[in-house]
Every structure is written in C-alpha cells, then in structure tokens.
Amino acid sequence: MDVTDTWSEVELEPFSALVAAGLADAVLTAHVFNAQLDPANPATLSAPTVTGLLRERIGFGGPILSDDLQMGAIRDAYGYEEAVALAIEAGIDLLVIANQIVYDAEVAPRTVDLIEGLVRSGRISEARIDESWQRIQRLTLGV
C-alpha cells in the first residue's frame, strides 16, 4: 500500500509519545510504502524508516519486528533472500515468517543459513547481528 500522498507527520505523535513514556516494548513494521520517508523501499525494508525514523528520530531502543517477509508484495518484488537481507540492513531485529502461502518445513534453518552467509560475505556485519541480539535480550531477560 502506498501512503505517500496521504501520510503526514502528525501520525508519528502517538508513537513518539509511547516511546518517550517508556510504554513501547517492541514495534512491528508494516510493508507500507511512503516515498516521503524512503523513495525506494517499503517500511520493513527501509533503513531511513527503521533506523532513521524509529531509532534515531523517535528514539526507540527496543526490538523491531518485520511484518511477514513471505507476503506476496514483498516476495514478488524482492524475493525472500533479498527481503531478509534488506530487513536486517534496515535495522529489523526479529524476522516474522508466517510460512502460510506455501508451507516450507525448512524455512527456519534455510533462513539461518542465509543470514550466516550474509555475515560471511560481509554484506551484514556480525556487529549488526549482535545489536539485534542485545535488544532481544534486554526485552526478554530484562538485561
């Protein structure tokens, strides 16, 4: 869904207020496209949106979850492997994989292998993975 022409800054106010009050434990992105924030990618795959807007501008420090990376719009436009890479590069900490279109019993181990390959190739740094791990640990263990 393209919200470029209908979105306005005022829509950020509730999220900013929740984050400022410490009432947001985690955030789930959507696959909406907003060229005002990123002219190339939808929110889930957008570093300007996830890292720039949510982390840097609003100040959210908890884990950010993707919407389902197997949804048709993402799968068809990017392919699963590229969507995973872009989501992690954008700053997503937890990848949601609903596995409902065509059931794939190997999607979890295949995704782990994919991420390990992205780290080995240098596309994703180990430090980037560690950042996500630390945010998840703070939420789940309170550390």
Short mmCIF file of N, CA and C in Angstrom, two decimals:
data_model
loop_
_atom_site.label_atom_id
_atom_site.label_comp_id
_atom_site.label_asym_id
_atom_site.label_seq_id
_atom_site.Cartn_x
_atom_site.Cartn_y
_atom_site.Cartn_z
N MET A 1 0.84 -1.16 0.00
CA MET A 1 0.00 0.00 0.00
C MET A 1 0.90 1.24 0.00
N ASP A 2 0.63 2.16 -0.87
CA ASP A 2 1.38 3.40 -0.98
C ASP A 2 0.64 4.51 -0.24
N VAL A 3 1.26 5.01 0.83
CA VAL A 3 0.65 6.07 1.65
C VAL A 3 1.33 7.42 1.43
N THR A 4 2.15 7.51 0.40
CA THR A 4 2.93 8.72 0.15
C THR A 4 2.08 9.98 0.13
N ASP A 5 0.95 9.94 -0.55
CA ASP A 5 0.12 11.14 -0.72
C ASP A 5 -0.81 11.42 0.44
N THR A 6 -0.99 10.45 1.34
CA THR A 6 -1.95 10.64 2.44
C THR A 6 -1.27 10.77 3.80
N TRP A 7 -0.02 10.37 3.94
CA TRP A 7 0.68 10.38 5.22
C TRP A 7 1.06 11.80 5.63
N SER A 8 1.02 12.05 6.94
CA SER A 8 1.52 13.33 7.45
C SER A 8 2.28 13.10 8.75
N GLU A 9 3.14 14.03 9.10
CA GLU A 9 3.99 13.93 10.29
C GLU A 9 3.19 13.73 11.57
N VAL A 10 1.98 14.25 11.63
CA VAL A 10 1.17 14.14 12.84
C VAL A 10 0.93 12.67 13.23
N GLU A 11 1.00 11.76 12.25
CA GLU A 11 0.80 10.34 12.53
C GLU A 11 1.89 9.76 13.42
N LEU A 12 3.02 10.43 13.53
CA LEU A 12 4.11 9.95 14.37
C LEU A 12 3.91 10.29 15.85
N GLU A 13 3.06 11.25 16.15
CA GLU A 13 2.91 11.74 17.52
C GLU A 13 2.53 10.65 18.52
N PRO A 14 1.56 9.78 18.25
CA PRO A 14 1.26 8.73 19.24
C PRO A 14 2.44 7.80 19.50
N PHE A 15 3.16 7.45 18.45
CA PHE A 15 4.32 6.57 18.60
C PHE A 15 5.42 7.26 19.39
N SER A 16 5.67 8.50 19.08
CA SER A 16 6.69 9.26 19.80
C SER A 16 6.33 9.37 21.27
N ALA A 17 5.07 9.61 21.57
CA ALA A 17 4.62 9.74 22.96
C ALA A 17 4.77 8.42 23.71
N LEU A 18 4.40 7.31 23.09
CA LEU A 18 4.55 6.00 23.73
C LEU A 18 6.01 5.68 24.01
N VAL A 19 6.88 5.94 23.05
CA VAL A 19 8.31 5.69 23.23
C VAL A 19 8.86 6.58 24.34
N ALA A 20 8.52 7.86 24.30
CA ALA A 20 9.01 8.80 25.32
C ALA A 20 8.56 8.41 26.72
N ALA A 21 7.38 7.83 26.83
CA ALA A 21 6.84 7.42 28.13
C ALA A 21 7.34 6.03 28.55
N GLY A 22 8.14 5.38 27.71
CA GLY A 22 8.64 4.06 28.03
C GLY A 22 7.59 2.97 27.95
N LEU A 23 6.56 3.17 27.15
CA LEU A 23 5.45 2.23 27.06
C LEU A 23 5.49 1.35 25.82
N ALA A 24 6.54 1.42 25.05
CA ALA A 24 6.65 0.59 23.84
C ALA A 24 7.78 -0.41 24.04
N ASP A 25 7.41 -1.68 24.20
CA ASP A 25 8.43 -2.72 24.38
C ASP A 25 9.02 -3.19 23.06
N ALA A 26 8.20 -3.23 22.01
CA ALA A 26 8.63 -3.68 20.69
C ALA A 26 7.75 -2.97 19.66
N VAL A 27 8.23 -2.94 18.43
CA VAL A 27 7.49 -2.32 17.33
C VAL A 27 7.46 -3.31 16.17
N LEU A 28 6.30 -3.42 15.53
CA LEU A 28 6.13 -4.23 14.33
C LEU A 28 5.99 -3.28 13.15
N THR A 29 6.82 -3.47 12.15
CA THR A 29 6.73 -2.63 10.95
C THR A 29 5.61 -3.12 10.05
N ALA A 30 5.30 -2.34 9.06
CA ALA A 30 4.33 -2.71 8.04
C ALA A 30 5.02 -2.61 6.68
N HIS A 31 4.44 -3.23 5.70
CA HIS A 31 5.00 -3.19 4.36
C HIS A 31 4.45 -2.01 3.56
N VAL A 32 4.12 -0.94 4.23
CA VAL A 32 3.61 0.24 3.52
C VAL A 32 4.77 0.99 2.87
N PHE A 33 4.46 1.60 1.76
CA PHE A 33 5.45 2.39 1.03
C PHE A 33 5.13 3.86 1.23
N ASN A 34 6.15 4.64 1.58
CA ASN A 34 6.00 6.07 1.76
C ASN A 34 7.23 6.76 1.19
N ALA A 35 7.11 7.29 -0.02
CA ALA A 35 8.24 7.93 -0.68
C ALA A 35 8.72 9.16 0.06
N GLN A 36 7.91 9.71 0.97
CA GLN A 36 8.37 10.83 1.79
C GLN A 36 9.46 10.38 2.76
N LEU A 37 9.45 9.10 3.14
CA LEU A 37 10.44 8.56 4.07
C LEU A 37 11.54 7.80 3.35
N ASP A 38 11.18 7.06 2.31
CA ASP A 38 12.15 6.29 1.54
C ASP A 38 11.58 6.10 0.13
N PRO A 39 12.21 6.68 -0.88
CA PRO A 39 11.67 6.58 -2.23
C PRO A 39 11.91 5.22 -2.90
N ALA A 40 12.63 4.31 -2.22
CA ALA A 40 12.96 3.04 -2.85
C ALA A 40 12.28 1.82 -2.24
N ASN A 41 12.11 1.80 -0.91
CA ASN A 41 11.66 0.57 -0.25
C ASN A 41 10.50 0.81 0.70
N PRO A 42 9.67 -0.23 0.91
CA PRO A 42 8.61 -0.14 1.93
C PRO A 42 9.24 -0.13 3.33
N ALA A 43 8.46 0.27 4.32
CA ALA A 43 8.96 0.49 5.68
C ALA A 43 9.80 -0.66 6.21
N THR A 44 9.34 -1.88 6.10
CA THR A 44 10.06 -3.02 6.67
C THR A 44 11.47 -3.16 6.11
N LEU A 45 11.69 -2.75 4.89
CA LEU A 45 12.99 -2.92 4.22
C LEU A 45 13.74 -1.61 4.10
N SER A 46 13.33 -0.61 4.86
CA SER A 46 13.84 0.75 4.71
C SER A 46 14.70 1.21 5.88
N ALA A 47 16.00 1.37 5.65
CA ALA A 47 16.88 1.91 6.69
C ALA A 47 16.48 3.34 7.08
N PRO A 48 16.09 4.20 6.12
CA PRO A 48 15.65 5.54 6.55
C PRO A 48 14.44 5.50 7.48
N THR A 49 13.58 4.50 7.32
CA THR A 49 12.39 4.40 8.18
C THR A 49 12.72 3.70 9.49
N VAL A 50 13.31 2.51 9.42
CA VAL A 50 13.56 1.72 10.63
C VAL A 50 14.65 2.36 11.49
N THR A 51 15.80 2.59 10.91
CA THR A 51 16.91 3.14 11.68
C THR A 51 16.79 4.66 11.80
N GLY A 52 16.55 5.33 10.70
CA GLY A 52 16.49 6.78 10.72
C GLY A 52 15.33 7.34 11.52
N LEU A 53 14.13 6.88 11.22
CA LEU A 53 12.94 7.41 11.87
C LEU A 53 12.70 6.79 13.25
N LEU A 54 12.56 5.47 13.29
CA LEU A 54 12.23 4.81 14.56
C LEU A 54 13.35 4.91 15.59
N ARG A 55 14.56 4.58 15.20
CA ARG A 55 15.67 4.56 16.17
C ARG A 55 16.22 5.95 16.46
N GLU A 56 16.62 6.66 15.41
CA GLU A 56 17.33 7.92 15.61
C GLU A 56 16.39 9.08 15.93
N ARG A 57 15.34 9.22 15.18
CA ARG A 57 14.47 10.39 15.38
C ARG A 57 13.51 10.21 16.56
N ILE A 58 12.81 9.08 16.62
CA ILE A 58 11.86 8.85 17.71
C ILE A 58 12.58 8.34 18.96
N GLY A 59 13.71 7.68 18.79
CA GLY A 59 14.49 7.22 19.93
C GLY A 59 14.10 5.86 20.46
N PHE A 60 13.48 5.02 19.63
CA PHE A 60 13.08 3.69 20.09
C PHE A 60 14.30 2.78 20.17
N GLY A 61 14.52 2.17 21.33
CA GLY A 61 15.68 1.32 21.54
C GLY A 61 15.39 -0.16 21.66
N GLY A 62 14.13 -0.55 21.62
CA GLY A 62 13.77 -1.96 21.75
C GLY A 62 13.80 -2.68 20.43
N PRO A 63 13.41 -3.95 20.46
CA PRO A 63 13.42 -4.73 19.22
C PRO A 63 12.34 -4.30 18.23
N ILE A 64 12.69 -4.35 16.98
CA ILE A 64 11.75 -4.06 15.89
C ILE A 64 11.55 -5.34 15.10
N LEU A 65 10.28 -5.71 14.93
CA LEU A 65 9.90 -6.91 14.19
C LEU A 65 9.44 -6.53 12.80
N SER A 66 9.76 -7.39 11.85
CA SER A 66 9.24 -7.20 10.50
C SER A 66 7.80 -7.67 10.45
N ASP A 67 7.08 -7.20 9.46
CA ASP A 67 5.84 -7.87 9.09
C ASP A 67 6.26 -9.14 8.36
N ASP A 68 5.33 -9.97 7.99
CA ASP A 68 5.63 -11.26 7.36
C ASP A 68 6.45 -11.07 6.08
N LEU A 69 7.66 -11.62 6.08
CA LEU A 69 8.54 -11.49 4.92
C LEU A 69 8.15 -12.39 3.75
N GLN A 70 7.13 -13.22 3.94
CA GLN A 70 6.66 -14.06 2.84
C GLN A 70 5.39 -13.50 2.20
N MET A 71 4.95 -12.32 2.62
CA MET A 71 3.77 -11.71 1.99
C MET A 71 4.03 -11.50 0.51
N GLY A 72 2.98 -11.61 -0.28
CA GLY A 72 3.10 -11.54 -1.73
C GLY A 72 3.79 -10.30 -2.24
N ALA A 73 3.45 -9.15 -1.72
CA ALA A 73 4.04 -7.90 -2.23
C ALA A 73 5.55 -7.87 -2.04
N ILE A 74 6.02 -8.37 -0.91
CA ILE A 74 7.45 -8.41 -0.64
C ILE A 74 8.11 -9.53 -1.44
N ARG A 75 7.54 -10.71 -1.36
CA ARG A 75 8.09 -11.88 -2.05
C ARG A 75 8.19 -11.63 -3.55
N ASP A 76 7.14 -11.07 -4.13
CA ASP A 76 7.11 -10.86 -5.57
C ASP A 76 8.07 -9.75 -6.02
N ALA A 77 8.20 -8.70 -5.23
CA ALA A 77 9.04 -7.57 -5.63
C ALA A 77 10.52 -7.77 -5.31
N TYR A 78 10.83 -8.50 -4.24
CA TYR A 78 12.21 -8.59 -3.78
C TYR A 78 12.76 -10.01 -3.75
N GLY A 79 11.91 -11.01 -3.65
CA GLY A 79 12.37 -12.37 -3.41
C GLY A 79 12.69 -12.51 -1.92
N TYR A 80 12.58 -13.72 -1.42
CA TYR A 80 12.74 -13.94 0.01
C TYR A 80 14.15 -13.59 0.51
N GLU A 81 15.17 -14.06 -0.19
CA GLU A 81 16.55 -13.85 0.26
C GLU A 81 16.89 -12.37 0.34
N GLU A 82 16.53 -11.61 -0.69
CA GLU A 82 16.83 -10.18 -0.70
C GLU A 82 16.01 -9.45 0.36
N ALA A 83 14.78 -9.87 0.57
CA ALA A 83 13.95 -9.25 1.61
C ALA A 83 14.57 -9.45 2.99
N VAL A 84 15.07 -10.64 3.27
CA VAL A 84 15.74 -10.90 4.55
C VAL A 84 16.95 -9.98 4.70
N ALA A 85 17.77 -9.90 3.68
CA ALA A 85 18.96 -9.06 3.74
C ALA A 85 18.60 -7.59 3.94
N LEU A 86 17.65 -7.09 3.17
CA LEU A 86 17.25 -5.68 3.30
C LEU A 86 16.64 -5.39 4.66
N ALA A 87 15.85 -6.31 5.19
CA ALA A 87 15.24 -6.11 6.51
C ALA A 87 16.30 -5.98 7.59
N ILE A 88 17.28 -6.86 7.56
CA ILE A 88 18.36 -6.78 8.55
C ILE A 88 19.16 -5.51 8.37
N GLU A 89 19.49 -5.18 7.13
CA GLU A 89 20.22 -3.93 6.86
C GLU A 89 19.43 -2.71 7.32
N ALA A 90 18.12 -2.77 7.22
CA ALA A 90 17.27 -1.65 7.63
C ALA A 90 17.28 -1.45 9.14
N GLY A 91 17.54 -2.54 9.88
CA GLY A 91 17.54 -2.46 11.33
C GLY A 91 16.52 -3.35 12.01
N ILE A 92 15.88 -4.22 11.24
CA ILE A 92 14.92 -5.17 11.82
C ILE A 92 15.69 -6.16 12.68
N ASP A 93 15.14 -6.43 13.88
CA ASP A 93 15.78 -7.35 14.82
C ASP A 93 15.19 -8.76 14.77
N LEU A 94 13.89 -8.87 14.57
CA LEU A 94 13.21 -10.15 14.54
C LEU A 94 12.45 -10.28 13.22
N LEU A 95 12.75 -11.33 12.49
CA LEU A 95 12.11 -11.55 11.20
C LEU A 95 10.87 -12.40 11.40
N VAL A 96 9.73 -11.89 10.96
CA VAL A 96 8.48 -12.65 11.03
C VAL A 96 8.32 -13.42 9.73
N ILE A 97 8.15 -14.73 9.87
CA ILE A 97 8.00 -15.62 8.72
C ILE A 97 6.77 -16.47 9.01
N ALA A 98 5.63 -16.09 8.45
CA ALA A 98 4.36 -16.76 8.77
C ALA A 98 4.25 -18.15 8.16
N ASN A 99 4.98 -18.39 7.06
CA ASN A 99 5.02 -19.71 6.45
C ASN A 99 3.62 -20.23 6.13
N GLN A 100 2.80 -19.39 5.53
CA GLN A 100 1.43 -19.80 5.28
C GLN A 100 1.05 -19.91 3.81
N ILE A 101 1.73 -19.26 2.91
CA ILE A 101 1.38 -19.31 1.49
C ILE A 101 1.64 -20.72 0.96
N VAL A 102 2.87 -21.12 0.97
CA VAL A 102 3.28 -22.48 0.62
C VAL A 102 4.13 -22.95 1.78
N TYR A 103 3.65 -23.92 2.54
CA TYR A 103 4.36 -24.36 3.74
C TYR A 103 5.74 -24.87 3.38
N ASP A 104 6.73 -24.41 4.12
CA ASP A 104 8.12 -24.80 3.90
C ASP A 104 8.68 -25.24 5.24
N ALA A 105 8.80 -26.53 5.46
CA ALA A 105 9.29 -27.05 6.73
C ALA A 105 10.73 -26.66 7.00
N GLU A 106 11.46 -26.24 5.99
CA GLU A 106 12.87 -25.88 6.13
C GLU A 106 13.12 -24.39 6.16
N VAL A 107 12.07 -23.57 6.26
CA VAL A 107 12.26 -22.13 6.16
C VAL A 107 13.14 -21.59 7.29
N ALA A 108 13.00 -22.09 8.49
CA ALA A 108 13.82 -21.58 9.60
C ALA A 108 15.30 -21.91 9.42
N PRO A 109 15.67 -23.19 9.21
CA PRO A 109 17.10 -23.46 9.02
C PRO A 109 17.66 -22.81 7.75
N ARG A 110 16.83 -22.72 6.71
CA ARG A 110 17.28 -22.07 5.47
C ARG A 110 17.55 -20.58 5.72
N THR A 111 16.72 -19.96 6.56
CA THR A 111 16.90 -18.54 6.88
C THR A 111 18.15 -18.34 7.72
N VAL A 112 18.38 -19.23 8.67
CA VAL A 112 19.61 -19.15 9.47
C VAL A 112 20.82 -19.27 8.56
N ASP A 113 20.80 -20.23 7.64
CA ASP A 113 21.91 -20.39 6.70
C ASP A 113 22.09 -19.13 5.85
N LEU A 114 20.98 -18.56 5.42
CA LEU A 114 21.02 -17.34 4.62
C LEU A 114 21.70 -16.21 5.40
N ILE A 115 21.30 -16.02 6.65
CA ILE A 115 21.88 -14.95 7.46
C ILE A 115 23.36 -15.21 7.73
N GLU A 116 23.71 -16.45 8.02
CA GLU A 116 25.13 -16.78 8.20
C GLU A 116 25.92 -16.46 6.94
N GLY A 117 25.34 -16.75 5.78
CA GLY A 117 26.00 -16.43 4.52
C GLY A 117 26.16 -14.94 4.30
N LEU A 118 25.15 -14.18 4.70
CA LEU A 118 25.24 -12.72 4.58
C LEU A 118 26.34 -12.17 5.46
N VAL A 119 26.53 -12.76 6.64
CA VAL A 119 27.61 -12.34 7.54
C VAL A 119 28.96 -12.76 6.96
N ARG A 120 29.07 -14.01 6.51
CA ARG A 120 30.33 -14.49 5.92
C ARG A 120 30.75 -13.65 4.71
N SER A 121 29.77 -13.24 3.91
CA SER A 121 30.09 -12.47 2.70
C SER A 121 30.45 -11.01 3.02
N GLY A 122 30.14 -10.58 4.23
CA GLY A 122 30.42 -9.20 4.62
C GLY A 122 29.28 -8.23 4.34
N ARG A 123 28.21 -8.72 3.75
CA ARG A 123 27.07 -7.82 3.49
C ARG A 123 26.44 -7.35 4.80
N ILE A 124 26.33 -8.25 5.77
CA ILE A 124 25.82 -7.93 7.09
C ILE A 124 26.97 -8.16 8.07
N SER A 125 27.20 -7.21 8.95
CA SER A 125 28.29 -7.39 9.92
C SER A 125 27.83 -8.20 11.12
N GLU A 126 28.78 -8.85 11.75
CA GLU A 126 28.49 -9.57 12.98
C GLU A 126 27.99 -8.60 14.04
N ALA A 127 28.53 -7.39 14.03
CA ALA A 127 28.11 -6.37 15.00
C ALA A 127 26.63 -6.03 14.82
N ARG A 128 26.15 -6.02 13.58
CA ARG A 128 24.73 -5.74 13.32
C ARG A 128 23.85 -6.82 13.94
N ILE A 129 24.27 -8.09 13.80
CA ILE A 129 23.52 -9.20 14.39
C ILE A 129 23.57 -9.09 15.92
N ASP A 130 24.72 -8.75 16.46
CA ASP A 130 24.88 -8.60 17.91
C ASP A 130 23.97 -7.49 18.46
N GLU A 131 23.81 -6.40 17.71
CA GLU A 131 22.90 -5.32 18.14
C GLU A 131 21.49 -5.86 18.34
N SER A 132 21.03 -6.64 17.39
CA SER A 132 19.69 -7.23 17.50
C SER A 132 19.62 -8.17 18.69
N TRP A 133 20.63 -9.00 18.83
CA TRP A 133 20.65 -9.96 19.94
C TRP A 133 20.56 -9.23 21.28
N GLN A 134 21.29 -8.14 21.43
CA GLN A 134 21.28 -7.38 22.67
C GLN A 134 19.89 -6.78 22.94
N ARG A 135 19.25 -6.24 21.92
CA ARG A 135 17.91 -5.68 22.10
C ARG A 135 16.90 -6.75 22.50
N ILE A 136 17.01 -7.92 21.88
CA ILE A 136 16.11 -9.03 22.21
C ILE A 136 16.36 -9.49 23.64
N GLN A 137 17.62 -9.58 24.03
CA GLN A 137 17.96 -9.99 25.40
C GLN A 137 17.42 -9.00 26.42
N ARG A 138 17.54 -7.72 26.15
CA ARG A 138 17.01 -6.70 27.08
C ARG A 138 15.50 -6.85 27.24
N LEU A 139 14.80 -7.15 26.18
CA LEU A 139 13.35 -7.31 26.27
C LEU A 139 12.98 -8.59 26.99
N THR A 140 13.58 -9.70 26.61
CA THR A 140 13.15 -10.99 27.14
C THR A 140 13.71 -11.29 28.52
N LEU A 141 14.92 -10.82 28.81
CA LEU A 141 15.54 -11.13 30.09
C LEU A 141 15.66 -9.92 31.02
N GLY A 142 15.35 -8.77 30.48
CA GLY A 142 15.48 -7.55 31.28
C GLY A 142 16.91 -7.19 31.59
N VAL A 143 17.85 -7.61 30.71
CA VAL A 143 19.28 -7.31 30.93
C VAL A 143 19.72 -6.13 30.11
#
